[in-house]
Amino acid sequence: MRKLILLATLALAAAVMPSAIASASPAAAPATTAAAPTAAQLLSKTNSCKQISNGKYKTDEDASSRTVAICDANGAVFWKADMDIDCDGQRTSECNEKTDCCFQDDTAFPQSDGKPLNAAKLPYIVVPSSSSIWKYTSSGLKGGGSCAVIYNGKVEYAVIGDTGPSQIIGEASYATAKDLGINPDPSNGGTDSGVTYICFKNSTVSPIENHSNAVSKGQSLATAFVNNN
């Protein structure tokens, strides 16, 4: 009788064991997150321009002509220009009165603690001050807004961190240039052409100084931009 009970117990255990093993098996791996758009994918959506600016901008004060238009798209605006180096904001070894003849110890949009942005560490771009050519706020852009900056096959996600001259466009922080492989020296750096700026409408990176947040939000908005244009 004891032998029969033992055999019955073993049989029951064998029946239960597969489900027990199944329940102990590792959960299926979650689906991988879709990769962010490449530089080529983003640029393919900027081949044509639906101009919304009232005229065009110069790339530099001494430029002989106005060549840069602001273009509208679904969920974003974009422009193609040069890149001058903005070193304004907090004083650092890279950005100060000695390294930059035009250094200013402030930025239009401050950090969450009220201090100016740090151009040497934070990738940010400069938008032209509002004028009859274009008012960036009318396109849903604001301080801390999310942007993708593309140059030479690379994409940098940055925030709108400062405003510049009302007639000139094409400027970004020391950190933006450095990350894109552009000479970031405020006295002799930058590049004369080949930079595309895509800024996403009604977006905000919070806090503005958190670059990791800028990257995650920028990648998400860039994916939507590619899918919807």
Tab-separated table of C-alpha atoms in Angstrom:
chain	number	residue	atom	x	y	z
A	1	MET	CA	0.000	0.000	0.000
A	2	ARG	CA	2.817	2.367	0.878
A	3	LYS	CA	4.410	1.465	-2.485
A	4	LEU	CA	1.202	2.350	-4.328
A	5	ILE	CA	0.928	5.653	-2.497
A	6	LEU	CA	4.546	6.437	-3.374
A	7	LEU	CA	3.950	5.655	-7.049
A	8	ALA	CA	0.839	7.834	-7.087
A	9	THR	CA	2.780	10.695	-5.497
A	10	LEU	CA	5.541	10.397	-8.100
A	11	ALA	CA	3.005	10.390	-10.915
A	12	LEU	CA	1.341	13.512	-9.557
A	13	ALA	CA	4.688	15.257	-9.223
A	14	ALA	CA	5.555	14.413	-12.829
A	15	ALA	CA	2.278	15.892	-14.008
A	16	VAL	CA	2.784	19.114	-12.094
A	17	MET	CA	6.496	19.524	-12.864
A	18	PRO	CA	6.221	20.900	-16.453
A	19	SER	CA	3.963	23.738	-15.369
A	20	ALA	CA	6.207	24.466	-12.406
A	21	ILE	CA	9.213	24.600	-14.699
A	22	ALA	CA	7.318	26.835	-17.106
A	23	SER	CA	6.391	29.232	-14.334
A	24	ALA	CA	10.016	29.373	-13.215
A	25	SER	CA	11.280	30.092	-16.743
A	26	PRO	CA	12.511	33.647	-17.400
A	27	ALA	CA	9.904	36.005	-18.816
A	28	ALA	CA	10.117	36.687	-22.491
A	29	ALA	CA	12.481	39.566	-23.255
A	30	PRO	CA	10.670	42.852	-23.934
A	31	ALA	CA	10.628	44.158	-27.470
A	32	THR	CA	13.639	46.292	-28.232
A	33	THR	CA	13.141	50.027	-28.512
A	34	ALA	CA	13.153	51.294	-32.072
A	35	ALA	CA	16.376	52.991	-33.052
A	36	ALA	CA	16.384	56.764	-33.363
A	37	PRO	CA	16.343	58.150	-36.921
A	38	THR	CA	19.659	58.436	-38.707
A	39	ALA	CA	21.025	61.701	-40.045
A	40	ALA	CA	20.118	60.564	-43.570
A	41	GLN	CA	16.527	59.797	-42.576
A	42	LEU	CA	16.096	63.207	-41.003
A	43	LEU	CA	17.710	65.033	-43.902
A	44	SER	CA	15.484	63.223	-46.392
A	45	LYS	CA	12.530	65.067	-44.864
A	46	THR	CA	14.148	68.478	-45.416
A	47	ASN	CA	14.729	68.283	-49.155
A	48	SER	CA	12.012	70.808	-49.949
A	49	CYS	CA	11.152	74.018	-48.102
A	50	LYS	CA	7.721	75.416	-47.348
A	51	GLN	CA	9.006	78.865	-46.440
A	52	ILE	CA	7.287	80.588	-43.533
A	53	SER	CA	9.816	83.335	-42.881
A	54	ASN	CA	9.171	86.749	-44.379
A	55	GLY	CA	12.373	86.815	-46.352
A	56	LYS	CA	15.675	85.189	-45.430
A	57	TYR	CA	18.509	85.519	-42.923
A	58	LYS	CA	22.200	86.224	-43.249
A	59	THR	CA	24.606	83.667	-41.816
A	60	ASP	CA	27.030	86.358	-40.635
A	61	GLU	CA	26.977	90.113	-40.101
A	62	ASP	CA	29.265	90.708	-43.069
A	63	ALA	CA	27.529	88.229	-45.401
A	64	SER	CA	26.773	89.803	-48.773
A	65	SER	CA	23.372	88.175	-49.182
A	66	ARG	CA	20.481	86.594	-47.288
A	67	THR	CA	20.334	82.883	-47.997
A	68	VAL	CA	18.599	81.080	-45.118
A	69	ALA	CA	14.837	80.563	-44.999
A	70	ILE	CA	12.767	79.102	-42.172
A	71	CYS	CA	10.860	76.086	-43.466
A	72	ASP	CA	7.659	74.617	-42.054
A	73	ALA	CA	6.927	70.909	-41.629
A	74	ASN	CA	4.528	68.681	-39.772
A	75	GLY	CA	5.541	69.022	-36.107
A	76	ALA	CA	8.691	71.050	-36.700
A	77	VAL	CA	10.436	73.913	-38.438
A	78	PHE	CA	13.903	73.677	-39.936
A	79	TRP	CA	16.647	75.699	-41.569
A	80	LYS	CA	19.994	75.034	-43.212
A	81	ALA	CA	22.867	77.315	-42.321
A	82	ASP	CA	26.364	77.587	-40.946
A	83	MET	CA	27.399	77.250	-37.309
A	84	ASP	CA	28.979	80.031	-35.320
A	85	ILE	CA	30.027	79.273	-31.759
A	86	ASP	CA	28.049	80.653	-28.825
A	87	CYS	CA	30.161	80.648	-25.656
A	88	ASP	CA	27.840	82.811	-23.553
A	89	GLY	CA	26.611	81.847	-20.107
A	90	GLN	CA	28.604	80.487	-17.217
A	91	ARG	CA	32.317	81.292	-17.141
A	92	THR	CA	34.418	78.208	-17.787
A	93	SER	CA	37.955	77.557	-18.968
A	94	GLU	CA	36.555	77.198	-22.496
A	95	CYS	CA	34.178	80.154	-22.408
A	96	ASN	CA	35.179	83.474	-20.882
A	97	GLU	CA	36.304	86.994	-21.790
A	98	LYS	CA	39.784	85.754	-22.733
A	99	THR	CA	38.672	82.991	-25.071
A	100	ASP	CA	35.752	84.876	-26.612
A	101	CYS	CA	35.949	88.558	-27.514
A	102	CYS	CA	32.159	88.816	-27.425
A	103	PHE	CA	31.538	86.775	-24.270
A	104	GLN	CA	28.413	87.570	-22.250
A	105	ASP	CA	27.837	86.031	-18.834
A	106	ASP	CA	24.170	85.317	-19.460
A	107	THR	CA	21.827	83.355	-21.716
A	108	ALA	CA	18.274	84.206	-22.716
A	109	PHE	CA	16.974	81.052	-21.060
A	110	PRO	CA	18.445	80.081	-17.665
A	111	GLN	CA	18.871	76.773	-15.899
A	112	SER	CA	16.223	75.580	-13.462
A	113	ASP	CA	18.270	77.123	-10.618
A	114	GLY	CA	18.296	80.531	-12.303
A	115	LYS	CA	21.938	80.399	-13.386
A	116	PRO	CA	22.907	80.935	-17.039
A	117	LEU	CA	23.435	77.869	-19.202
A	118	ASN	CA	26.892	76.329	-19.489
A	119	ALA	CA	27.846	76.526	-23.173
A	120	ALA	CA	30.908	74.341	-22.675
A	121	LYS	CA	28.843	71.435	-21.325
A	122	LEU	CA	25.302	71.814	-22.616
A	123	PRO	CA	24.392	71.351	-26.267
A	124	TYR	CA	22.055	74.203	-27.126
A	125	ILE	CA	21.220	76.266	-30.178
A	126	VAL	CA	20.544	79.961	-30.709
A	127	VAL	CA	17.404	81.245	-32.430
A	128	PRO	CA	17.190	84.750	-33.919
A	129	SER	CA	15.434	87.344	-31.796
A	130	SER	CA	11.917	88.035	-33.035
A	131	SER	CA	11.666	90.403	-35.988
A	132	SER	CA	9.608	91.059	-39.083
A	133	ILE	CA	11.423	88.133	-40.712
A	134	TRP	CA	10.225	85.533	-38.222
A	135	LYS	CA	9.037	85.201	-34.642
A	136	TYR	CA	10.158	81.858	-33.304
A	137	THR	CA	7.319	81.823	-30.762
A	138	SER	CA	4.770	81.974	-33.570
A	139	SER	CA	6.053	78.582	-34.714
A	140	GLY	CA	5.598	76.981	-31.313
A	141	LEU	CA	9.242	77.305	-30.294
A	142	LYS	CA	10.416	78.445	-26.865
A	143	GLY	CA	13.321	78.280	-24.470
A	144	GLY	CA	14.101	74.679	-23.620
A	145	GLY	CA	12.493	73.474	-26.833
A	146	SER	CA	13.845	70.294	-28.392
A	147	CYS	CA	15.957	70.380	-31.573
A	148	ALA	CA	17.998	68.001	-33.700
A	149	VAL	CA	21.190	69.396	-35.233
A	150	ILE	CA	22.692	67.465	-38.143
A	151	TYR	CA	26.179	67.778	-39.582
A	152	ASN	CA	28.421	65.432	-41.559
A	153	GLY	CA	26.308	62.351	-40.852
A	154	LYS	CA	25.948	63.029	-37.128
A	155	VAL	CA	22.865	63.999	-35.118
A	156	GLU	CA	23.051	66.026	-31.900
A	157	TYR	CA	19.963	66.589	-29.774
A	158	ALA	CA	20.002	70.024	-28.201
A	159	VAL	CA	17.724	72.599	-26.597
A	160	ILE	CA	16.897	76.170	-27.541
A	161	GLY	CA	19.118	77.983	-25.087
A	162	ASP	CA	19.747	81.513	-26.288
A	163	THR	CA	18.614	84.203	-28.710
A	164	GLY	CA	20.834	86.090	-31.120
A	165	PRO	CA	20.739	88.984	-33.594
A	166	SER	CA	17.409	89.418	-35.333
A	167	GLN	CA	18.890	89.329	-38.846
A	168	ILE	CA	21.380	86.449	-38.469
A	169	ILE	CA	20.926	82.694	-38.070
A	170	GLY	CA	23.192	79.689	-37.552
A	171	GLU	CA	24.700	79.498	-34.070
A	172	ALA	CA	25.063	76.874	-31.354
A	173	SER	CA	26.939	76.292	-28.133
A	174	TYR	CA	30.527	75.155	-27.719
A	175	ALA	CA	29.267	71.734	-26.588
A	176	THR	CA	27.023	71.303	-29.642
A	177	ALA	CA	29.892	71.989	-32.012
A	178	LYS	CA	32.287	69.731	-30.130
A	179	ASP	CA	29.862	66.801	-30.133
A	180	LEU	CA	29.326	67.177	-33.890
A	181	GLY	CA	33.042	67.238	-34.629
A	182	ILE	CA	33.093	70.955	-35.449
A	183	ASN	CA	35.904	73.133	-34.082
A	184	PRO	CA	34.272	74.656	-30.950
A	185	ASP	CA	36.791	77.444	-30.394
A	186	PRO	CA	34.770	80.685	-30.134
A	187	SER	CA	37.581	82.699	-31.717
A	188	ASN	CA	38.221	80.613	-34.834
A	189	GLY	CA	35.818	77.657	-34.781
A	190	GLY	CA	32.505	76.832	-36.389
A	191	THR	CA	31.758	75.871	-39.961
A	192	ASP	CA	30.631	77.917	-42.956
A	193	SER	CA	27.869	75.566	-44.145
A	194	GLY	CA	26.327	72.120	-44.022
A	195	VAL	CA	24.375	72.331	-40.756
A	196	THR	CA	20.663	71.503	-40.576
A	197	TYR	CA	18.624	72.583	-37.564
A	198	ILE	CA	15.266	70.887	-36.915
A	199	CYS	CA	13.282	72.286	-33.987
A	200	PHE	CA	10.164	70.520	-32.786
A	201	LYS	CA	7.023	72.568	-32.222
A	202	ASN	CA	5.478	72.881	-28.748
A	203	SER	CA	8.229	70.817	-27.119
A	204	THR	CA	10.004	71.379	-23.815
A	205	VAL	CA	12.980	69.655	-22.201
A	206	SER	CA	12.759	69.874	-18.428
A	207	PRO	CA	14.955	70.786	-16.779
A	208	ILE	CA	16.579	72.622	-19.653
A	209	GLU	CA	20.094	71.701	-18.478
A	210	ASN	CA	19.455	67.940	-18.473
A	211	HIS	CA	21.040	66.703	-21.686
A	212	SER	CA	19.916	63.101	-21.146
A	213	ASN	CA	16.318	64.305	-21.160
A	214	ALA	CA	17.036	66.331	-24.298
A	215	VAL	CA	18.331	63.231	-26.056
A	216	SER	CA	15.420	60.970	-25.094
A	217	LYS	CA	12.786	63.573	-25.967
A	218	GLY	CA	14.599	64.575	-29.134
A	219	GLN	CA	14.849	61.006	-30.378
A	220	SER	CA	11.137	60.451	-29.794
A	221	LEU	CA	10.169	63.666	-31.583
A	222	ALA	CA	12.609	62.961	-34.405
A	223	THR	CA	10.986	59.572	-34.955
A	224	ALA	CA	7.572	61.235	-35.178
A	225	PHE	CA	9.008	63.842	-37.570
A	226	VAL	CA	10.305	61.131	-39.918
A	227	ASN	CA	7.071	59.148	-39.730
A	228	ASN	CA	4.781	62.132	-40.296
A	229	ASN	CA	6.550	63.991	-43.107
